PDB file of N, CA and C in Angstrom:
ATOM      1  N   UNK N   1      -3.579 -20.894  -5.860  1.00  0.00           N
ATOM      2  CA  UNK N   1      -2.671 -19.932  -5.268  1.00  0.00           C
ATOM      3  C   UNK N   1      -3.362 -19.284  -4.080  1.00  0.00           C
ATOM      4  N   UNK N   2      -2.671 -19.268  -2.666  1.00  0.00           N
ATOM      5  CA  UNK N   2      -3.176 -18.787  -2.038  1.00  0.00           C
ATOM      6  C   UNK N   2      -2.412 -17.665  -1.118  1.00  0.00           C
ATOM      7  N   UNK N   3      -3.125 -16.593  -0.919  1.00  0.00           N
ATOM      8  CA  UNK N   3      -2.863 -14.773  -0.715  1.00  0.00           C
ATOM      9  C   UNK N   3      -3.157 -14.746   0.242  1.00  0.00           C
ATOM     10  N   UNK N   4      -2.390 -14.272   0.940  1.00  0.00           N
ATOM     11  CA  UNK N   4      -2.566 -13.796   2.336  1.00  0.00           C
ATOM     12  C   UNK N   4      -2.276 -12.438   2.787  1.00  0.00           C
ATOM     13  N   UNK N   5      -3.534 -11.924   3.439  1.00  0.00           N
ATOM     14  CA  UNK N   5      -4.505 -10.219   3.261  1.00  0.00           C
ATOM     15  C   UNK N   5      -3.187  -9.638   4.658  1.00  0.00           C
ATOM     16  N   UNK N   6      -2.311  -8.340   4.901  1.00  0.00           N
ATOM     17  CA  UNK N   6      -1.824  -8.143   5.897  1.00  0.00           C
ATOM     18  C   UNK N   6      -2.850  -7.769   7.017  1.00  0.00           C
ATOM     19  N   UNK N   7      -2.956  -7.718   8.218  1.00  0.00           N
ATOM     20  CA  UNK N   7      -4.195  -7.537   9.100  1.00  0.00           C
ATOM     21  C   UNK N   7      -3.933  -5.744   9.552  1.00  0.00           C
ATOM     22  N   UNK N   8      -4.870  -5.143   9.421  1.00  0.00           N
ATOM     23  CA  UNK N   8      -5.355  -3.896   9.118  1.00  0.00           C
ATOM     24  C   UNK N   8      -5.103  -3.540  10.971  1.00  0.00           C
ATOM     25  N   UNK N   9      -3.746  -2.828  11.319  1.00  0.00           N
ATOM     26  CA  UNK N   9      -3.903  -2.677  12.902  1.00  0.00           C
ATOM     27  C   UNK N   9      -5.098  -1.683  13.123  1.00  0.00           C
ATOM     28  N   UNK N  10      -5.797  -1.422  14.480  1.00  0.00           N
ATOM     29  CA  UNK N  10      -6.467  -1.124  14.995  1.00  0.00           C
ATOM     30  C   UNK N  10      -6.479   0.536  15.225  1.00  0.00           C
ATOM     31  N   UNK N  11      -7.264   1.446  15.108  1.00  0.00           N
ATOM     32  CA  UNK N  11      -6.990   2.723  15.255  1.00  0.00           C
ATOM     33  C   UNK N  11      -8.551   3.453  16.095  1.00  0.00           C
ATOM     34  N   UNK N  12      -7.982   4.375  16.865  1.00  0.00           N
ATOM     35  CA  UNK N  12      -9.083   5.655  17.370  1.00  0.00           C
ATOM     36  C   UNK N  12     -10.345   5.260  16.146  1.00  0.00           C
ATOM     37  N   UNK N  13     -10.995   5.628  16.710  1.00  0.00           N
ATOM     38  CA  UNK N  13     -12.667   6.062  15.231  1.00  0.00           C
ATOM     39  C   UNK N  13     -12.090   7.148  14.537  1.00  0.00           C
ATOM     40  N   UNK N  14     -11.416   8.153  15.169  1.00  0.00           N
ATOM     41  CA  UNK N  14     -11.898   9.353  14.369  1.00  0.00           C
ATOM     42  C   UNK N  14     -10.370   9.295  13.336  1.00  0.00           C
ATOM     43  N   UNK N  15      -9.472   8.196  13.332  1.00  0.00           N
ATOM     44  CA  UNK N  15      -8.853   8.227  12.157  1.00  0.00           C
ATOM     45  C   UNK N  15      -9.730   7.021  11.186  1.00  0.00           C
ATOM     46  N   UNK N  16      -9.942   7.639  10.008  1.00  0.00           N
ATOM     47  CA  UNK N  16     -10.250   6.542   9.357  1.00  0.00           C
ATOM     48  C   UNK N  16      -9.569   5.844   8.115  1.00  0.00           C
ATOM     49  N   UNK N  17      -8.195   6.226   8.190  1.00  0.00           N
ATOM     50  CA  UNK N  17      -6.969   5.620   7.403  1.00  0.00           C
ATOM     51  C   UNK N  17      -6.537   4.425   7.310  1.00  0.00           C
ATOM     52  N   UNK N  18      -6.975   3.599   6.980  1.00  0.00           N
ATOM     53  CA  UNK N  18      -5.889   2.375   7.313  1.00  0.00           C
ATOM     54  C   UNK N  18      -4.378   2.013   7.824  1.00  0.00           C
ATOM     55  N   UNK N  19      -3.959   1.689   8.734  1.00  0.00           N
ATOM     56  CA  UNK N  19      -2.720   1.197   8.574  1.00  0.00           C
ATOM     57  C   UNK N  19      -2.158  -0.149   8.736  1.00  0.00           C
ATOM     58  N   UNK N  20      -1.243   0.085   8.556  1.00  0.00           N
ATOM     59  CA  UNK N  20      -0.773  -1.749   7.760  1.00  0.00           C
ATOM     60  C   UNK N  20       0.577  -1.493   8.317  1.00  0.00           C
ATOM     61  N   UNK N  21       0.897  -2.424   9.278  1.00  0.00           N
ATOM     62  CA  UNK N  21       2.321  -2.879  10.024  1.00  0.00           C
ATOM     63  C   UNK N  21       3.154  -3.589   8.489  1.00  0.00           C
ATOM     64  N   UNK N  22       4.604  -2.332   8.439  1.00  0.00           N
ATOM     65  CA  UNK N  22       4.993  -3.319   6.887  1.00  0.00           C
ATOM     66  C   UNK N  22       5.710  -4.479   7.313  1.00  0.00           C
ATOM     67  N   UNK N  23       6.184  -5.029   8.211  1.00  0.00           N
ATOM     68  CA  UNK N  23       6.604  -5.883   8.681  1.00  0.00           C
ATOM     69  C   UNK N  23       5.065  -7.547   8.316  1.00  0.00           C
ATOM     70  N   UNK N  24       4.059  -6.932   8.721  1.00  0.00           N
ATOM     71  CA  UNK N  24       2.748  -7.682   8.374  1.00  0.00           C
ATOM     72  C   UNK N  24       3.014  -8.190   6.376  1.00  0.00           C
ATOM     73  N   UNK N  25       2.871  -6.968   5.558  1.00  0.00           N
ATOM     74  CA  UNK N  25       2.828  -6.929   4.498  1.00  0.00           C
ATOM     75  C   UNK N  25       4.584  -7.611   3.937  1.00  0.00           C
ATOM     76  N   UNK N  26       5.495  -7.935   4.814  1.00  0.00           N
ATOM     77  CA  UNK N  26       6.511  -8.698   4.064  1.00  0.00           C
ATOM     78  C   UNK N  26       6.906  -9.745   4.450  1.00  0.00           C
ATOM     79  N   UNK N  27       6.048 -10.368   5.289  1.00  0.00           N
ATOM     80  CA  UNK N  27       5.811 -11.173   6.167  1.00  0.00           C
ATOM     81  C   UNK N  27       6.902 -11.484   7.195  1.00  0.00           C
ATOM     82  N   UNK N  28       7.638 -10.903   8.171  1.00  0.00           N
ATOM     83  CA  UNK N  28       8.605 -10.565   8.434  1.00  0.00           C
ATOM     84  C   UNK N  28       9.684 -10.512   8.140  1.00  0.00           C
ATOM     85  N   UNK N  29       9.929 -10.693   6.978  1.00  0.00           N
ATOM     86  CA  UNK N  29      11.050 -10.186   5.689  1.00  0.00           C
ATOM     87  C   UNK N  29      11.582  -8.685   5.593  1.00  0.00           C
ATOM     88  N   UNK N  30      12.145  -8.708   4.341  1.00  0.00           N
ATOM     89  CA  UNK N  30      12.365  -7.381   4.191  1.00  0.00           C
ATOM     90  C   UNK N  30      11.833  -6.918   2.735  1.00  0.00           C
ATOM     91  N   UNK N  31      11.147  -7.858   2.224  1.00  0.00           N
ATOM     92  CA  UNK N  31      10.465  -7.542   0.822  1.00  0.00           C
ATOM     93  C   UNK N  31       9.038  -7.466   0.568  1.00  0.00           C
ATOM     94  N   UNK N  32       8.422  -6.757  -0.426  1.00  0.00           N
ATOM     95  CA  UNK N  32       6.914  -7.275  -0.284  1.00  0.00           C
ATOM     96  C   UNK N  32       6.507  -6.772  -1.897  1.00  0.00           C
ATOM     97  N   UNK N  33       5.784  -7.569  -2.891  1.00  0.00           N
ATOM     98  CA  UNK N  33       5.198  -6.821  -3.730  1.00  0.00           C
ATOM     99  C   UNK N  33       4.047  -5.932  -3.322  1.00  0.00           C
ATOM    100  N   UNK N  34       3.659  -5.219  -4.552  1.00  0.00           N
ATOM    101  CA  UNK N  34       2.231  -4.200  -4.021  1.00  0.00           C
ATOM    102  C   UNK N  34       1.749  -3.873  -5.583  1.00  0.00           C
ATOM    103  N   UNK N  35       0.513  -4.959  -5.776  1.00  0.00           N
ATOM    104  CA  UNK N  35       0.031  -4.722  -7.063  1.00  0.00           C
ATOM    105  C   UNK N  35      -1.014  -3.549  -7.326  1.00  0.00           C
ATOM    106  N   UNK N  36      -0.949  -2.365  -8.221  1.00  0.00           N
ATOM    107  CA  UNK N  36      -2.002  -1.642  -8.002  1.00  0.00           C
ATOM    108  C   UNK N  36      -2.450  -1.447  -9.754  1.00  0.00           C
ATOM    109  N   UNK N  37      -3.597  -1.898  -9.978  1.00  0.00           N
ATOM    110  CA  UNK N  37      -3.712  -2.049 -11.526  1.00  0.00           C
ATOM    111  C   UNK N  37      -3.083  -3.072 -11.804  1.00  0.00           C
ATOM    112  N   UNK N  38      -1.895  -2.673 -13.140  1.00  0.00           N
ATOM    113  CA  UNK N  38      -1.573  -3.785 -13.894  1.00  0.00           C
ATOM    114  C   UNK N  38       0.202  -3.574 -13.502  1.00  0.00           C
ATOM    115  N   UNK N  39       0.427  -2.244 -12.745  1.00  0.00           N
ATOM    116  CA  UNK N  39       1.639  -1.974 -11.843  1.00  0.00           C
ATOM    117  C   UNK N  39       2.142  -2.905 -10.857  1.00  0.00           C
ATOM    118  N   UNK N  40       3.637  -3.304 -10.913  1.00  0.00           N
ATOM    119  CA  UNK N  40       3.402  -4.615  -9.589  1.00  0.00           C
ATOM    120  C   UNK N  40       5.062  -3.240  -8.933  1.00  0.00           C
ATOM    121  N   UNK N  41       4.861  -3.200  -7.742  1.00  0.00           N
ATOM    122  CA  UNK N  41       5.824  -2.156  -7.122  1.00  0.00           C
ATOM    123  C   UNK N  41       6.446  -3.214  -5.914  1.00  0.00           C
ATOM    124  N   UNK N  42       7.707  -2.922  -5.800  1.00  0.00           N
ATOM    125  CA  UNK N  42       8.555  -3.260  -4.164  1.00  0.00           C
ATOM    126  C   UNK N  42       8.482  -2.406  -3.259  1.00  0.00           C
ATOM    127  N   UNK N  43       7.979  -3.352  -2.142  1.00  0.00           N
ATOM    128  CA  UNK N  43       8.533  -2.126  -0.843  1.00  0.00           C
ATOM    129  C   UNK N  43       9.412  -3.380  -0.019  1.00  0.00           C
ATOM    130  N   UNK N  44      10.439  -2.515   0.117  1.00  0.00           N
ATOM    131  CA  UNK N  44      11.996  -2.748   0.776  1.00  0.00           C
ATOM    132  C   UNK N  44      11.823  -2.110   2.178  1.00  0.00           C
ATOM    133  N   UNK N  45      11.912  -2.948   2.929  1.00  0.00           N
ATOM    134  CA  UNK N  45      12.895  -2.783   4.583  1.00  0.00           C
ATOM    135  C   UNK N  45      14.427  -2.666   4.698  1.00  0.00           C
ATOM    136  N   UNK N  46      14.706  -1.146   5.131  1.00  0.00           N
ATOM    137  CA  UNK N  46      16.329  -1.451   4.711  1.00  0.00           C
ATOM    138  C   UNK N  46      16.586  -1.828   5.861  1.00  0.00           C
ATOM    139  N   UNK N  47      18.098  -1.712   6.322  1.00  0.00           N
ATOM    140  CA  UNK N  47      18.616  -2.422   7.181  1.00  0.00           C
ATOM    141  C   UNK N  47      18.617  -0.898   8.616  1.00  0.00           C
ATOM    142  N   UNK N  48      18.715  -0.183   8.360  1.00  0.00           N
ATOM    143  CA  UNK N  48      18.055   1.089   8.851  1.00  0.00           C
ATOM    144  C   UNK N  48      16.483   1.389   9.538  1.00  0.00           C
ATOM    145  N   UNK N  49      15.748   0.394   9.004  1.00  0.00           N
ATOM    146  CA  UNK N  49      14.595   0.616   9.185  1.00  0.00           C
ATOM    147  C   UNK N  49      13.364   1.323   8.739  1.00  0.00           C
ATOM    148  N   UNK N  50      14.124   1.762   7.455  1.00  0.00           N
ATOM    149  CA  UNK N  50      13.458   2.682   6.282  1.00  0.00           C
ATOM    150  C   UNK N  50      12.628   1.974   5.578  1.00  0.00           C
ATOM    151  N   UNK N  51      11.916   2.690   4.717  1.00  0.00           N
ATOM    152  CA  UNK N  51      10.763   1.556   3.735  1.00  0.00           C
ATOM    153  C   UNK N  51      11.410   2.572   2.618  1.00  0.00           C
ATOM    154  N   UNK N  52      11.571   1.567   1.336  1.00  0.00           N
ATOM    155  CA  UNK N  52      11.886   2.317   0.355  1.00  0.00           C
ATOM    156  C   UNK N  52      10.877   1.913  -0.805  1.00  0.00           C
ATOM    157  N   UNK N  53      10.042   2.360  -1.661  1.00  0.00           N
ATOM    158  CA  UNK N  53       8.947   1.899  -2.817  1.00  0.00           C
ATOM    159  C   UNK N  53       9.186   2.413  -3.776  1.00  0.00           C
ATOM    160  N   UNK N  54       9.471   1.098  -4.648  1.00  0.00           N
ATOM    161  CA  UNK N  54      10.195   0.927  -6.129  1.00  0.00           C
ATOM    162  C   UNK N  54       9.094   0.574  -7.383  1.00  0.00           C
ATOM    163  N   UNK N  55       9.155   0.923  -8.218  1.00  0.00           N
ATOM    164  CA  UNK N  55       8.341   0.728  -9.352  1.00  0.00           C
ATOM    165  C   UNK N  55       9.010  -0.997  -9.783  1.00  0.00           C
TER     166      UNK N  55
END
């Protein structure tokens, strides 16, 4: 099985947050899982342009 990492866009130094284009993370879709633990969550692109994150 092979996973593919979303690419971490580029920021100032003095933020040191990550951010992640969700368009990257659903691979230009409108869906994406997001495993954290043993939790597997949706994040939704609506048609609006909203992100919505579902258990």
């Amino acid at each position: 099985m092979m996973i593919n990492i979303a690419k971490e866009t580029t920021l100032p130094v003095e933020n040191a947050t990550p951010v992640y284009d969700a368009r990257d993370l659903t691979k230009g879709g409108g869906l994406a899982q997001i495993k954290l633990g043993d939790q597997l969550y949706t994040l939704r692109i609506t048609r609006a342009g909203k992100l919505i994150l579902t258990k």
